[in-house]
GROMACS .gro file of C-alpha atoms in nm:
model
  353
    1UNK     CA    1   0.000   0.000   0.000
    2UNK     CA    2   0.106   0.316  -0.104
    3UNK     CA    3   0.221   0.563   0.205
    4UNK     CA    4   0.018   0.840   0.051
    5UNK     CA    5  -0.295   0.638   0.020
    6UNK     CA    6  -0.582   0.786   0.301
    7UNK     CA    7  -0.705   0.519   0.510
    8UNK     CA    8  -0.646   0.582   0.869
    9UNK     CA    9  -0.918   0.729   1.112
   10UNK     CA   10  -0.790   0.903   1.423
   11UNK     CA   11  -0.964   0.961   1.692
   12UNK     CA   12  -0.816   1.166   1.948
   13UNK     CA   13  -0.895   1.217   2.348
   14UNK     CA   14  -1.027   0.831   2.276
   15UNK     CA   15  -1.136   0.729   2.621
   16UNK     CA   16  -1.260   0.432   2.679
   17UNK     CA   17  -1.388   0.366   2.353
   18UNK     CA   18  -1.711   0.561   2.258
   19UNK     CA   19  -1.642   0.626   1.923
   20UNK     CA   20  -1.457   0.343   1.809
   21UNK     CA   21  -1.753   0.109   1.937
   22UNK     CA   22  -1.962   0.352   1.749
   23UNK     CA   23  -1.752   0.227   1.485
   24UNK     CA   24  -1.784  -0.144   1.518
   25UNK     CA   25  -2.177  -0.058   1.541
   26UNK     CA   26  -2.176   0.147   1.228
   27UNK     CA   27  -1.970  -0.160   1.041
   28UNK     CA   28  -1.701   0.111   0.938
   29UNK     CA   29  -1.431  -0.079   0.863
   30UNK     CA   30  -1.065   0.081   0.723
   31UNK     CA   31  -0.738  -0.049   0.704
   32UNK     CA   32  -0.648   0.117   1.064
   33UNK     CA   33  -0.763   0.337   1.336
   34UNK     CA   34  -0.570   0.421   1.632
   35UNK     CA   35  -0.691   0.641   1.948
   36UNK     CA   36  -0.456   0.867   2.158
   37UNK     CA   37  -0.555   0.898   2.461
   38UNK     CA   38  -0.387   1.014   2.820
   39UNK     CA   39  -0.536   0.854   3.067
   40UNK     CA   40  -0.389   0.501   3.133
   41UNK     CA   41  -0.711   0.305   3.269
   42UNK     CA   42  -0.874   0.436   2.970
   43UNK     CA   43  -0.633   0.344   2.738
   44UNK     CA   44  -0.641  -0.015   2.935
   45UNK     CA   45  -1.000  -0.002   2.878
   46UNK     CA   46  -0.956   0.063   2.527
   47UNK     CA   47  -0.718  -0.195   2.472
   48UNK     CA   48  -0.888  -0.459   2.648
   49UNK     CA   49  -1.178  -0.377   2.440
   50UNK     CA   50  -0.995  -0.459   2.122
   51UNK     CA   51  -0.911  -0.114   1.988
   52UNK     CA   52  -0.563   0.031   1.908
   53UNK     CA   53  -0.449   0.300   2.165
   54UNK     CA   54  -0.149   0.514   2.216
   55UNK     CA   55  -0.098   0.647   2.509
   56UNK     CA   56   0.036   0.980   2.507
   57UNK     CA   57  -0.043   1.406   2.541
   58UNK     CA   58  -0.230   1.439   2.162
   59UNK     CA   59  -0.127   1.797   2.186
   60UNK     CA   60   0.243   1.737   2.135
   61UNK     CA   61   0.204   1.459   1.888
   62UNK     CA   62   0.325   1.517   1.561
   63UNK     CA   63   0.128   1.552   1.257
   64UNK     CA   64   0.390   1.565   1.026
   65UNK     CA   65   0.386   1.179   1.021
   66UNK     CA   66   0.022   1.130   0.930
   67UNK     CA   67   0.022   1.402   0.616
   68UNK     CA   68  -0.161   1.195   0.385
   69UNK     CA   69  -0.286   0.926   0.550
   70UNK     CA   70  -0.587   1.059   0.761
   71UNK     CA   71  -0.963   0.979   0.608
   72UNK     CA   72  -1.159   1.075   0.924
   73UNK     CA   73  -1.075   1.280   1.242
   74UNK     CA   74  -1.250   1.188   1.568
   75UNK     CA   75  -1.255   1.403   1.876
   76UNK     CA   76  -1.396   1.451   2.183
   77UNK     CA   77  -1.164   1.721   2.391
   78UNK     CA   78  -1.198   1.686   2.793
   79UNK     CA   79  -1.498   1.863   2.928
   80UNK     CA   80  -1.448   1.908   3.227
   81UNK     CA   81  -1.343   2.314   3.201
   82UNK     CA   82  -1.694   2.371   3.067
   83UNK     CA   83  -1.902   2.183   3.324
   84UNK     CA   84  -1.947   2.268   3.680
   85UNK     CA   85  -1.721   1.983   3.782
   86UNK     CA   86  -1.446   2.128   3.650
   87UNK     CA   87  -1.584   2.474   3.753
   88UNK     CA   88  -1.667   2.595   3.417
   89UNK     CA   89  -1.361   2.797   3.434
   90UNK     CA   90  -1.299   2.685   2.996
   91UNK     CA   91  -1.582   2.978   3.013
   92UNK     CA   92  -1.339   3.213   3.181
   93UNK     CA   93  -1.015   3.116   2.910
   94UNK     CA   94  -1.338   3.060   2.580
   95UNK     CA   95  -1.152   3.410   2.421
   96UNK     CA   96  -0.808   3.261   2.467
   97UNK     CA   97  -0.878   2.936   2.309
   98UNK     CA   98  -1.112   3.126   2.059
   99UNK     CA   99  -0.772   3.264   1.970
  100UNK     CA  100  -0.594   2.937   1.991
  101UNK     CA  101  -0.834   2.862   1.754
  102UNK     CA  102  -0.768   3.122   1.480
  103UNK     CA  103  -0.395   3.109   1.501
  104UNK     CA  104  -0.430   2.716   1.430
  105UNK     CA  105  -0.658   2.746   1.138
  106UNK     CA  106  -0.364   2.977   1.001
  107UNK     CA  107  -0.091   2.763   1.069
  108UNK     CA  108   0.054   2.977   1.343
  109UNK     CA  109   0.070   2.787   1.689
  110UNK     CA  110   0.061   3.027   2.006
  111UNK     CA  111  -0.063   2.748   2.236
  112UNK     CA  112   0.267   2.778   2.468
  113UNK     CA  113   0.208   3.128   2.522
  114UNK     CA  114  -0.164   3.092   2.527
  115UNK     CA  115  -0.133   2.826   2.769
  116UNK     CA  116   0.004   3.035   3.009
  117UNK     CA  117  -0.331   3.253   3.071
  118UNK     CA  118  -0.550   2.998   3.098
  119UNK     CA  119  -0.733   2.941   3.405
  120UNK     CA  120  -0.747   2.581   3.353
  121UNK     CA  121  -0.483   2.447   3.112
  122UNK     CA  122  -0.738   2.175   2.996
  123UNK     CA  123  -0.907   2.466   2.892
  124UNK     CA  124  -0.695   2.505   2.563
  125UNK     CA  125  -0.723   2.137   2.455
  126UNK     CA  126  -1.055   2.213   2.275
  127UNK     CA  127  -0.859   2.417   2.029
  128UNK     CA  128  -0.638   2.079   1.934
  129UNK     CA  129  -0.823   1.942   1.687
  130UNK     CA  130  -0.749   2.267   1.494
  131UNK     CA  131  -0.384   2.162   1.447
  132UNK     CA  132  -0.511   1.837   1.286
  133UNK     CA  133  -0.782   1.961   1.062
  134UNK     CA  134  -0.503   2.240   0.899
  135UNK     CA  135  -0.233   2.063   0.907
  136UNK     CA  136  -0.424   1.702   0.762
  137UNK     CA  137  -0.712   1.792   0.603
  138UNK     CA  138  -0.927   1.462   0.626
  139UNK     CA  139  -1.166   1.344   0.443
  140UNK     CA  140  -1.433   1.396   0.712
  141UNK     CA  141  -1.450   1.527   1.078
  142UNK     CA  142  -1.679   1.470   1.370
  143UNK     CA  143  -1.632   1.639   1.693
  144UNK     CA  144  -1.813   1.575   2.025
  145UNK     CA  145  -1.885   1.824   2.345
  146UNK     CA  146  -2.064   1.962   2.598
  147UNK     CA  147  -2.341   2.232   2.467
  148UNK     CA  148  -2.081   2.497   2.646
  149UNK     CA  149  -1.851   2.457   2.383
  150UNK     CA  150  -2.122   2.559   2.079
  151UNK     CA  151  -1.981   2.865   1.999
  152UNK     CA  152  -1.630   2.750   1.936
  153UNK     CA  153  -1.750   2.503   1.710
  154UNK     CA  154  -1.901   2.759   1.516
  155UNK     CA  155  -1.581   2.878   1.490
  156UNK     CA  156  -1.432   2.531   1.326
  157UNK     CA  157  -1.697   2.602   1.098
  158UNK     CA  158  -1.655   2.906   0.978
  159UNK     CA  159  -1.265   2.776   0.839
  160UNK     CA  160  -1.381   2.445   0.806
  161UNK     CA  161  -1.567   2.581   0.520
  162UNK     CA  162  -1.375   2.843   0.418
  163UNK     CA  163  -1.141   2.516   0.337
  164UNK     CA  164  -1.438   2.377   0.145
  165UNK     CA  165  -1.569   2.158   0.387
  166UNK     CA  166  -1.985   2.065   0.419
  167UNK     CA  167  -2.025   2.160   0.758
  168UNK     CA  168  -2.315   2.105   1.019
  169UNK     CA  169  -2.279   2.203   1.378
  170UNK     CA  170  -2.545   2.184   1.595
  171UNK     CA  171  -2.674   2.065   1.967
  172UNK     CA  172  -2.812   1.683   1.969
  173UNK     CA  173  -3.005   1.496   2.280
  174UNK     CA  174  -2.869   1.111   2.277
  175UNK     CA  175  -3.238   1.038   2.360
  176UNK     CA  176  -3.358   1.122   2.010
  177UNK     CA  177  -3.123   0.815   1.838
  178UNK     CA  178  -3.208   0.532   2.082
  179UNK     CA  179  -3.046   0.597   2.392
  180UNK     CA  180  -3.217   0.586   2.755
  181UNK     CA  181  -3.078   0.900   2.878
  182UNK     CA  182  -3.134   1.241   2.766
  183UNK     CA  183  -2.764   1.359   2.677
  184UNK     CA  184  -2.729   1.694   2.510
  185UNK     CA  185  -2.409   1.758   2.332
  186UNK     CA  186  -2.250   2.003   2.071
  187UNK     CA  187  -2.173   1.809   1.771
  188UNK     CA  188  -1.956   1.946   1.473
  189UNK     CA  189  -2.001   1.722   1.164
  190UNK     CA  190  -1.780   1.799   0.849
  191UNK     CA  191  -1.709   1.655   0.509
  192UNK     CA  192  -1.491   1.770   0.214
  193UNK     CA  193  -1.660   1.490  -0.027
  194UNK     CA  194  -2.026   1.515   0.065
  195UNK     CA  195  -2.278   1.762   0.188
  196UNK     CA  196  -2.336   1.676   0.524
  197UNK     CA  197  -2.635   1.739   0.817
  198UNK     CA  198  -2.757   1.627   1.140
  199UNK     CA  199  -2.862   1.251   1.165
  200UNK     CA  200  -3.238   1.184   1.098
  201UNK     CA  201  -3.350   1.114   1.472
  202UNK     CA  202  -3.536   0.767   1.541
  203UNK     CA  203  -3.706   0.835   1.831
  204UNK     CA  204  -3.885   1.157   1.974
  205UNK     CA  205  -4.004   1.259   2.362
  206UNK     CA  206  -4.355   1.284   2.173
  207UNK     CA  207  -4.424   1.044   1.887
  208UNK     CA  208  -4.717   1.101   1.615
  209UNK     CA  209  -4.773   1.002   1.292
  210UNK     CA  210  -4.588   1.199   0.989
  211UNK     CA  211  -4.691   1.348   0.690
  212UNK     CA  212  -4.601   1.022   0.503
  213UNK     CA  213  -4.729   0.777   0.750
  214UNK     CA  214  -4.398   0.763   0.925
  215UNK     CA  215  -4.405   0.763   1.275
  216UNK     CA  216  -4.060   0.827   1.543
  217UNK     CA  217  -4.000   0.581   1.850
  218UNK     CA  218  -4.083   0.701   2.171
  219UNK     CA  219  -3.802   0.739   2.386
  220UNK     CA  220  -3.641   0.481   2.518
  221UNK     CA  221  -3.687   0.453   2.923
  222UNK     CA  222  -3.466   0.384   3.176
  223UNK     CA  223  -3.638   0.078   3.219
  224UNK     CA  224  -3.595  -0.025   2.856
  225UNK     CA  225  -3.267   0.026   2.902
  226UNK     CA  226  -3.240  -0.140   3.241
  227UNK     CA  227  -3.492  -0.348   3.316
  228UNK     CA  228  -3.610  -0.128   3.616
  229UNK     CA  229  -3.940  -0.013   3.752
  230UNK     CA  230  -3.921   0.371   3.543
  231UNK     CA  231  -4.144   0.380   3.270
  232UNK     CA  232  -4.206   0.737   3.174
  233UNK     CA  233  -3.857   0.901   3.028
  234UNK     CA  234  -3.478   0.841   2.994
  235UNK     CA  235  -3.244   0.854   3.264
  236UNK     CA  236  -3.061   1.211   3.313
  237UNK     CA  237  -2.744   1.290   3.152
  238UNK     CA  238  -2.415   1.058   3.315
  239UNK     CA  239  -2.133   1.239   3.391
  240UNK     CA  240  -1.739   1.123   3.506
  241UNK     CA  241  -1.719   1.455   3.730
  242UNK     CA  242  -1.448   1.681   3.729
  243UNK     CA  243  -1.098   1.495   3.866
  244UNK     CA  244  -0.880   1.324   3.722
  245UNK     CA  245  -0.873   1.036   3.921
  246UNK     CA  246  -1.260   1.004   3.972
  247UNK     CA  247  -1.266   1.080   4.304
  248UNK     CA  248  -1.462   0.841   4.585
  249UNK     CA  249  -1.703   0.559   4.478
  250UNK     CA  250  -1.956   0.792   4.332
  251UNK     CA  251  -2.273   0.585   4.429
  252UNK     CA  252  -2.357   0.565   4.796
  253UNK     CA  253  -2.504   0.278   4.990
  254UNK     CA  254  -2.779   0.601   5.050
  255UNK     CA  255  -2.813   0.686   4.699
  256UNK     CA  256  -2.928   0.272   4.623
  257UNK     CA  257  -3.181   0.286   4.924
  258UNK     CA  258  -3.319   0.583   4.810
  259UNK     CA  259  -3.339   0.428   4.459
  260UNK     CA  260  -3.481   0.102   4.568
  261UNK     CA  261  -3.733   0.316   4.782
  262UNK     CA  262  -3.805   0.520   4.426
  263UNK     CA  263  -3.820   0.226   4.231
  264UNK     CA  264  -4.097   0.072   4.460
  265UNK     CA  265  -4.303   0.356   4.477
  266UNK     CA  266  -4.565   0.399   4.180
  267UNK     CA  267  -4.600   0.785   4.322
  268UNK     CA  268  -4.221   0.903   4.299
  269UNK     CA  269  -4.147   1.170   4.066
  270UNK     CA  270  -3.926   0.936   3.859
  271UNK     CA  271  -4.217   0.701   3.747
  272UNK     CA  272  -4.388   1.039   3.577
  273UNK     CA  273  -4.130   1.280   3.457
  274UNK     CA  274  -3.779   1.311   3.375
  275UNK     CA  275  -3.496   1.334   3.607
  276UNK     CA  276  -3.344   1.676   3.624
  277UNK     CA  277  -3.000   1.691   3.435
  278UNK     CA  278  -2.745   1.498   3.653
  279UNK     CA  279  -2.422   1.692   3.656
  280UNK     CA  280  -2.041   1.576   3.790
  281UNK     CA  281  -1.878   1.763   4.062
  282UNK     CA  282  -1.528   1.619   4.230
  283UNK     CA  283  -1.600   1.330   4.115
  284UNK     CA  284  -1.939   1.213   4.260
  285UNK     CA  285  -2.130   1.105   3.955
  286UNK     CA  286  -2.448   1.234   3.969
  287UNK     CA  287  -2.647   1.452   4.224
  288UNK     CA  288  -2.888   1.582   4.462
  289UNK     CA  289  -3.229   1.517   4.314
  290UNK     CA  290  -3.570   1.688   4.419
  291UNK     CA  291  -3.653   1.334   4.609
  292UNK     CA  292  -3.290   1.259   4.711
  293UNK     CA  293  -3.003   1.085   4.529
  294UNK     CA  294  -3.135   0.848   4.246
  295UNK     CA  295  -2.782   0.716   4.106
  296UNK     CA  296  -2.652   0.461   3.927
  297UNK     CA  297  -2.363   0.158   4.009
  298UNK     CA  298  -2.116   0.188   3.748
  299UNK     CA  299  -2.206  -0.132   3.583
  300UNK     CA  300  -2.564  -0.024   3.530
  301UNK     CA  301  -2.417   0.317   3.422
  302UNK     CA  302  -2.192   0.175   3.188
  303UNK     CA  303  -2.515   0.009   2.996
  304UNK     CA  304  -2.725   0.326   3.041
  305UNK     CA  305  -2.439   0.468   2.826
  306UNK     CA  306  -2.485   0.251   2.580
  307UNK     CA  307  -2.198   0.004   2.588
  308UNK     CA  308  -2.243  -0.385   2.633
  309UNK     CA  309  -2.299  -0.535   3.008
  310UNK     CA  310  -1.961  -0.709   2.982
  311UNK     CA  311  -1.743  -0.377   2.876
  312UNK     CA  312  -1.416  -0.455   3.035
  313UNK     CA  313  -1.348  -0.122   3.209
  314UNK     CA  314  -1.031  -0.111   3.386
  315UNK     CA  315  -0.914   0.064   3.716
  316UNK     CA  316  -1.096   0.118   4.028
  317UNK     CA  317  -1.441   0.216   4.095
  318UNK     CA  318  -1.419   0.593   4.059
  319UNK     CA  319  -1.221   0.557   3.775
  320UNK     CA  320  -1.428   0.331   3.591
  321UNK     CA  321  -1.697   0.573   3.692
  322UNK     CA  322  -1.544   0.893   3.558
  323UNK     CA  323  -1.490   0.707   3.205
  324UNK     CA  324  -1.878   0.604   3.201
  325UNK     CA  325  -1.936   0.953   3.262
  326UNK     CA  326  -1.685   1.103   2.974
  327UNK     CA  327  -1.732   0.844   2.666
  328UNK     CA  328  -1.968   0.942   2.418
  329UNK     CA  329  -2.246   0.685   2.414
  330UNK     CA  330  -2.158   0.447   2.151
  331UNK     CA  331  -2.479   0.442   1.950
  332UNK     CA  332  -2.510   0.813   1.954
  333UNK     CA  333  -2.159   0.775   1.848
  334UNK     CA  334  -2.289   0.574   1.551
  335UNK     CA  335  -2.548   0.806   1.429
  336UNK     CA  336  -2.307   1.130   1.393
  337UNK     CA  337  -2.009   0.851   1.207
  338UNK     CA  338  -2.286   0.794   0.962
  339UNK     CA  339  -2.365   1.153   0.898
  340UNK     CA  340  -2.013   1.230   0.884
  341UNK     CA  341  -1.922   0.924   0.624
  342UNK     CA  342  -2.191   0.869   0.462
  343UNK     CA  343  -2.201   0.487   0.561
  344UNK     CA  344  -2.588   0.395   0.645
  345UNK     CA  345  -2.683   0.297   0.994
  346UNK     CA  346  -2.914  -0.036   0.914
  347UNK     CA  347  -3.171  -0.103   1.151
  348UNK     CA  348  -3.038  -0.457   1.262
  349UNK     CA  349  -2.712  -0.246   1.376
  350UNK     CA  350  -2.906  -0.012   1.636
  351UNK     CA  351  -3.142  -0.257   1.723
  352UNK     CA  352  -2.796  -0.475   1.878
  353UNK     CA  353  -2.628  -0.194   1.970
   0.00000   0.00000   0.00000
């Protein structure tokens, strides 16, 4: 095979494996696909999950090597600057790595200086995938984050296209394509060989009949997903809070009596609305409810995300916890590859996922 011949994805800030299980779901199969990823228990994750993983800081990796090669660009920078975990302080350093940014999509790299006025240096890694698109130019891109982070993938846009990229950006609820948990995240989709747009939804919070006869799934429950006693909506969003260790055991002996108590009870909230957005903070996945604590073990938060029962996460329990909490549900996942590539979803495929 030729050296110059385009046939690698790479997916950066991999995790645990979101994306690339997306992948498996989506049947995209190329010649390679590596993830670079930081954190070692979710590279061992990763790895023991079948994927290929380099550990390593993805902002000083080279690009120089890959000029070529690239097809499709994954990312999913860490979140926690923008979320109140992480004490949204990203919001406080958004103009630096708005600049960061720019300077990229030029070819000029400031992040060393740039770096050094940030409030939170994590802050700046949602301008690395900049360095990437300039310096590669793939085939397509897809980009995952919180809703915090909208305006700076605007921003991709606006070169993205200027390069003459297809570009949709946009906010997305992981309900709305099969998953029981209402997830909203900023998603930047981008092609320089097709027009893209969001992915056609499959299911909807309130499902009638379409001008053609067609007609949306309802949402899919918690208890769908689970096999619990909630009926009426999907679970609240599932976060990894905001250290880098993930903190304590994130779900209290308290927390599962007050579930059990919840689950029992035809009258609690939780059998007749949704659950107000869940939100990380040092660590403790999840949080104080109207009723009390309604949280999750990490194996039943690891399906509610959308990966298999048996996904072989590695390291203790707050760590397995806080990557639950940052992977991008792999279905979801799935639906925004498929927009990006042009490679159909079939209905077999998200009915296993």
């Amino acid at each position: 095979m030729k050296l110059t011949e385009a046939d690698l994805i790479v997916e950066g800030f991999h995790g645990p494996g979101g994306w690339a299980e997306g992948r498996r779901i989506l049947g995209l199969i190329t010649t390679r696909a590596i993830g670079l990823e930081w954190d070692a228990n979710a590279c061992a994750t990763a790895k023991a999950a079948g994927h290929t993983v380099v550990r390593c800081d993805v902002s000083t990796m080279p690009t120089a090597p890959l000029r070529g090669r690239v097809v499709g660009k994954v990312d999913s920078a860490p979140c926690q600057p923008w979320t109140k975990g992480g004490h949204r302080l990203g919001l406080l350093d958004q103009p630096v790595v708005h600049q960061a940014v720019e300077d990229l999509a030029r070819g000029r790299d400031t992040r060393a200086q740039l770096l050094t006025t940030c409030k939170d240096p994590r802050s700046l890694l949602a301008a690395e995938p900049m360095r990437w698109h300039h310096d590669l130019r793939p085939e397509w891109i897809a980009m995952e984050e919180v809703p915090a982070v909208l305006p700076l993938f605007q921003q991709y846009a606006q070169h993205l296209r200027a390069w003459g990229y297809s570009v949709w950006v946009g906010v997305l609820n992981a309900a709305d394509y099969g998953l029981g948990q209402t997830r909203r995240r900023a998603i930047l989709i981008a092609s320089r060989t097709r027009d893209v747009t969001a992915p056609a939804p499959t299911h909807t919070e309130h499902p009638a009949d379409g001008l053609f006869g067609d007609r949306l799934l309802p949402w899919v429950t918690m208890a769908d997903a689970l096999g619990w006693g909630y009926t009426q909506r999907p679970a609240p969003t599932i976060t990894g809070g905001g250290t880098d260790t993930g903190g304590a055991e994130p779900w209290s002996s308290t927390s599962r009596r007050a579930m059990r108590a919840a689950m029992d009870n035809p009258g609690h909230w939780a059998h007749h609305k949704p659950a107000p957005t869940v939100t990380g903070t040092v660590g403790h996945v999840g949080g104080k409810q109207a009723g009390g604590h309604l949280n999750l073990t990490v194996e039943e938060g690891v399906v509610l995300q959308g990966f298999r029962a048996t996904y072989p996460l590695q390291g203790n329990k707050g760590q397995r916890s806080l990557q639950v909490g940052n992977a991008i549900p792999p279905l979801f996942a799935a639906h925004v590859l498929s927009a990006a590539t042009g490679v159909p979803l079939q209905a077999e495929a998200r009915a296993a996922a």
